[in-house]
Amino acid sequence: WISAGLVVQDRETPEADAATAVVGAVRREFGRTGHLGALATSRDTALGANRVLSVDGRWTLGDTWAVAGQVMRTSHDASGDRTSGTGLFGQIAHDSRHLDVTVQYTDLPPDFAAALGFIRRVDLRQLDHEVTYQWRPSRGPLVKYGPTLDGFLVWDHQRALADWRVRPRFEMEFVGQTSFLVDYARSFESLAGLAFDKHRSTFEFETERSRWWAFSAAYEVGTDVNRRPTGGQLPQLVDRRAAEVEADALRRQARVPQ
């Protein structure tokens, strides 16, 4: 068994009220098979309280597959207005010499609130995936190469589509920390009631083959959303081109003969 706890007293500031935060966690390991754990947090102020309770676990299935999951329950009381929400997370992953697969699902309702957590967005259901296949030559300067397909799909609890992206890419890795990558991304974004269909192509090359210098170059072309246009205009889709070249001298520590 593994357990941990923390109690913190925050002083009052001009920007925030005084608060008391409490965190407690416990986990049970099951050898190499996996683990099961629980986490509880509490934050109290003069205006209200926030409570979070979660249970998580991870289990391996053979040598290359693993599944993980978490259930979270939050309760928030602000000046007598009480809300609560239940969040879910699940993941299945495969990791082998040639094939890597990761699929995960996140569900956070509109009333989900974790005062001691970093929650970027609620009212979402999100599905993420990434699949990579790599060939590994037994000889020659090429270490590994292959395609990757990743993407995500986001919709809210009213089943309205919010965002999606599909990104195929191909990468080659050589000896001497040298790599070349090309990818193409197609995505959709909903912002301020507007729908934007975006695309982007990227080419990247980097190397540290020399002991004394490193070089990288990247070129990107496509479209993106201008979220802050001038003149009070609404967000709009604009063309985007960017190029970057960087060369650095590497500092190596000299060895002094004994």
Tab-separated table of C-alpha atoms in Angstrom, residues 39-246:
chain	number	residue	atom	x	y	z
A	39	LEU	CA	-7.919	10.356	-4.324
A	40	ALA	CA	-9.898	12.849	-2.219
A	41	THR	CA	-9.495	16.639	-2.198
A	42	SER	CA	-11.228	19.454	-0.346
A	43	ARG	CA	-10.986	23.231	-0.573
A	44	ASP	CA	-12.955	25.467	1.803
A	45	THR	CA	-13.372	29.242	1.755
A	46	ALA	CA	-15.735	31.668	3.436
A	47	LEU	CA	-17.929	31.585	0.311
A	48	GLY	CA	-18.189	27.829	-0.162
A	49	ALA	CA	-16.533	24.452	-0.494
A	50	ASN	CA	-15.363	22.085	-3.191
A	51	ARG	CA	-15.017	18.311	-2.809
A	52	VAL	CA	-13.545	15.756	-5.216
A	53	LEU	CA	-13.428	11.973	-4.910
A	54	SER	CA	-11.932	9.727	-7.563
A	55	VAL	CA	-11.031	6.082	-8.071
A	56	ASP	CA	-8.496	5.020	-10.698
A	57	GLY	CA	-6.772	1.874	-11.849
A	58	ARG	CA	-4.475	0.397	-14.452
A	59	TRP	CA	-4.086	-3.224	-15.543
A	60	THR	CA	-1.793	-4.934	-18.014
A	61	LEU	CA	-3.126	-7.537	-20.433
A	62	GLY	CA	-0.215	-9.686	-21.494
A	63	ASP	CA	3.091	-8.152	-22.510
A	64	THR	CA	1.877	-5.440	-24.885
A	65	TRP	CA	-1.638	-4.329	-23.878
A	66	ALA	CA	-2.793	-2.185	-20.936
A	67	VAL	CA	-6.074	-0.581	-19.868
A	68	ALA	CA	-6.597	2.325	-17.469
A	69	GLY	CA	-9.634	4.120	-16.113
A	70	GLN	CA	-10.789	6.756	-13.650
A	71	VAL	CA	-14.131	7.806	-12.190
A	72	MET	CA	-14.350	11.281	-10.585
A	73	ARG	CA	-17.154	12.847	-8.556
A	74	THR	CA	-17.161	16.552	-7.693
A	75	SER	CA	-19.374	18.632	-5.434
A	76	HIS	CA	-19.255	22.426	-5.391
A	77	ASP	CA	-21.099	24.717	-2.967
A	78	ALA	CA	-20.858	28.463	-3.608
A	79	SER	CA	-23.028	30.719	-1.414
A	80	GLY	CA	-25.664	28.010	-1.060
A	81	ASP	CA	-25.742	27.099	-4.766
A	82	ARG	CA	-24.759	23.430	-4.913
A	83	THR	CA	-23.721	21.609	-8.089
A	84	SER	CA	-22.146	18.213	-8.729
A	85	GLY	CA	-20.784	16.252	-11.646
A	86	THR	CA	-19.285	12.873	-12.519
A	87	GLY	CA	-16.277	12.627	-14.840
A	88	LEU	CA	-14.962	9.561	-16.646
A	89	PHE	CA	-11.654	8.650	-18.245
A	90	GLY	CA	-10.648	5.445	-20.010
A	91	GLN	CA	-7.641	4.353	-22.016
A	92	ILE	CA	-6.443	1.262	-23.850
A	93	ALA	CA	-2.877	1.066	-25.144
A	94	HIS	CA	-0.716	-1.351	-27.097
A	95	ASP	CA	3.087	-1.026	-27.101
A	96	SER	CA	5.312	-3.339	-29.135
A	97	ARG	CA	8.461	-3.163	-31.235
A	98	HIS	CA	6.625	-2.230	-34.431
A	99	LEU	CA	3.078	-1.200	-33.494
A	100	ASP	CA	1.902	1.376	-30.932
A	101	VAL	CA	-1.806	2.094	-30.386
A	102	THR	CA	-3.454	4.451	-27.899
A	103	VAL	CA	-7.191	5.147	-27.629
A	104	GLN	CA	-8.663	7.211	-24.795
A	105	TYR	CA	-12.031	8.701	-23.876
A	106	THR	CA	-12.755	11.664	-21.561
A	107	ASP	CA	-16.194	12.759	-20.328
A	108	LEU	CA	-16.613	15.899	-18.191
A	109	PRO	CA	-20.151	17.278	-17.627
A	110	PRO	CA	-20.949	21.023	-17.450
A	111	ASP	CA	-21.150	20.985	-13.621
A	112	PHE	CA	-17.808	19.244	-13.139
A	113	ALA	CA	-15.634	21.452	-10.901
A	114	ALA	CA	-12.286	20.537	-9.309
A	115	ALA	CA	-10.890	23.554	-7.469
A	116	LEU	CA	-7.503	21.901	-6.854
A	117	GLY	CA	-7.202	20.433	-10.339
A	118	PHE	CA	-6.151	21.907	-13.671
A	119	ILE	CA	-9.297	21.468	-15.788
A	120	ARG	CA	-8.999	23.344	-19.078
A	121	ARG	CA	-12.514	22.601	-20.313
A	122	VAL	CA	-15.780	21.023	-19.165
A	123	ASP	CA	-19.009	20.054	-20.955
A	124	LEU	CA	-17.128	17.781	-23.306
A	125	ARG	CA	-16.899	14.243	-24.533
A	126	GLN	CA	-13.556	13.656	-26.237
A	127	LEU	CA	-12.190	10.644	-28.090
A	128	ASP	CA	-8.438	10.573	-28.867
A	129	HIS	CA	-6.470	8.028	-30.845
A	130	GLU	CA	-2.930	7.489	-32.126
A	131	VAL	CA	-1.619	4.566	-34.179
A	132	THR	CA	2.050	4.224	-35.168
A	133	TYR	CA	3.753	1.506	-37.186
A	134	GLN	CA	7.538	1.506	-37.507
A	135	TRP	CA	9.951	-0.566	-39.522
A	136	ARG	CA	13.402	-1.063	-37.976
A	137	PRO	CA	16.124	-2.014	-40.501
A	138	SER	CA	18.795	-4.309	-39.127
A	139	ARG	CA	21.599	-2.393	-40.826
A	140	GLY	CA	22.339	0.922	-42.483
A	141	PRO	CA	22.002	4.548	-41.347
A	142	LEU	CA	18.204	4.377	-41.100
A	143	VAL	CA	17.187	3.427	-37.544
A	144	LYS	CA	13.402	3.360	-37.942
A	145	TYR	CA	10.663	4.785	-40.155
A	146	GLY	CA	6.931	4.591	-40.573
A	147	PRO	CA	3.521	6.293	-40.554
A	148	THR	CA	1.434	7.625	-37.697
A	149	LEU	CA	-2.252	8.495	-37.682
A	150	ASP	CA	-3.619	10.508	-34.782
A	151	GLY	CA	-6.677	12.614	-34.137
A	152	PHE	CA	-9.466	13.573	-31.789
A	153	LEU	CA	-13.198	14.211	-31.780
A	154	VAL	CA	-14.899	16.563	-29.287
A	155	TRP	CA	-18.610	17.109	-28.734
A	156	ASP	CA	-20.633	18.517	-25.837
A	157	HIS	CA	-23.387	16.979	-23.728
A	158	GLN	CA	-26.015	18.344	-26.102
A	159	ARG	CA	-24.324	16.243	-28.848
A	160	ALA	CA	-23.141	19.334	-30.705
A	161	LEU	CA	-19.832	18.891	-32.540
A	162	ALA	CA	-17.137	21.218	-31.169
A	163	ASP	CA	-13.776	20.157	-32.646
A	164	TRP	CA	-12.098	17.378	-34.564
A	165	ARG	CA	-8.718	16.697	-36.133
A	166	VAL	CA	-7.154	13.992	-38.300
A	167	ARG	CA	-3.380	14.068	-38.797
A	168	PRO	CA	-1.433	11.484	-40.817
A	169	ARG	CA	2.344	11.840	-40.758
A	170	PHE	CA	5.473	9.987	-41.806
A	171	GLU	CA	8.760	10.096	-39.906
A	172	MET	CA	12.252	8.774	-40.550
A	173	GLU	CA	14.938	8.561	-37.864
A	174	PHE	CA	18.615	8.116	-38.736
A	175	VAL	CA	21.765	7.572	-36.720
A	176	GLY	CA	23.326	10.687	-35.243
A	177	GLN	CA	20.048	11.983	-33.800
A	178	THR	CA	18.846	12.946	-37.281
A	179	SER	CA	15.182	12.870	-38.273
A	180	PHE	CA	12.830	13.979	-41.035
A	181	LEU	CA	9.063	14.397	-40.651
A	182	VAL	CA	6.210	15.352	-42.957
A	183	ASP	CA	2.590	15.602	-41.826
A	184	TYR	CA	-0.785	16.881	-42.944
A	185	ALA	CA	-3.535	17.922	-40.532
A	186	ARG	CA	-7.191	18.517	-41.322
A	187	SER	CA	-9.330	19.914	-38.514
A	188	PHE	CA	-12.610	21.566	-37.583
A	189	GLU	CA	-13.102	24.191	-34.878
A	190	SER	CA	-16.243	25.834	-33.564
A	191	LEU	CA	-15.649	29.313	-32.134
A	192	ALA	CA	-18.110	32.067	-31.202
A	193	GLY	CA	-20.899	30.292	-33.077
A	194	LEU	CA	-18.782	30.063	-36.244
A	195	ALA	CA	-17.422	26.920	-37.910
A	196	PHE	CA	-13.881	26.785	-39.312
A	197	ASP	CA	-12.446	24.039	-41.527
A	198	LYS	CA	-8.646	24.184	-41.263
A	199	HIS	CA	-5.711	22.405	-42.875
A	200	ARG	CA	-1.937	22.425	-42.376
A	201	SER	CA	1.123	20.807	-43.942
A	202	THR	CA	4.418	20.596	-42.057
A	203	PHE	CA	7.958	19.597	-43.027
A	204	GLU	CA	10.656	19.241	-40.365
A	205	PHE	CA	14.309	18.251	-40.382
A	206	GLU	CA	16.722	18.196	-37.452
A	207	THR	CA	20.106	16.733	-36.711
A	208	GLU	CA	22.774	16.584	-34.012
A	209	ARG	CA	25.082	14.390	-35.998
A	210	SER	CA	28.058	16.580	-35.130
A	211	ARG	CA	29.427	16.686	-31.607
A	212	TRP	CA	29.692	20.463	-31.846
A	213	TRP	CA	26.531	21.774	-33.484
A	214	ALA	CA	22.834	21.089	-34.010
A	215	PHE	CA	20.661	22.162	-36.935
A	216	SER	CA	16.907	22.188	-37.443
A	217	ALA	CA	14.584	23.540	-40.139
A	218	ALA	CA	10.788	23.583	-40.398
A	219	TYR	CA	8.258	24.873	-42.909
A	220	GLU	CA	4.511	25.080	-42.318
A	221	VAL	CA	1.725	26.153	-44.667
A	222	GLY	CA	-2.047	26.075	-44.252
A	223	THR	CA	-4.889	27.966	-42.614
A	224	ASP	CA	-5.690	28.988	-39.063
A	225	VAL	CA	-8.218	31.046	-37.103
A	226	ASN	CA	-7.461	34.677	-36.310
A	227	ARG	CA	-9.126	34.889	-32.890
A	228	ARG	CA	-8.366	38.595	-32.371
A	229	PRO	CA	-8.977	40.455	-35.645
A	230	THR	CA	-8.696	44.232	-35.690
A	231	GLY	CA	-11.622	46.620	-35.942
A	232	GLY	CA	-13.954	44.554	-33.767
A	233	GLN	CA	-14.477	41.958	-36.498
A	234	LEU	CA	-15.490	38.377	-35.843
A	235	PRO	CA	-12.867	35.595	-35.829
A	236	GLN	CA	-11.960	34.588	-39.366
A	237	LEU	CA	-9.996	31.966	-41.268
A	238	VAL	CA	-6.672	33.216	-42.635
A	239	ASP	CA	-3.779	31.756	-44.622
A	240	ARG	CA	-0.654	30.958	-42.677
A	241	ARG	CA	2.930	30.312	-43.728
A	242	ALA	CA	5.867	29.952	-41.377
A	243	ALA	CA	9.490	28.938	-41.758
A	244	GLU	CA	12.096	28.433	-39.054
A	245	VAL	CA	15.787	27.618	-39.262
A	246	GLU	CA	17.936	27.182	-36.158
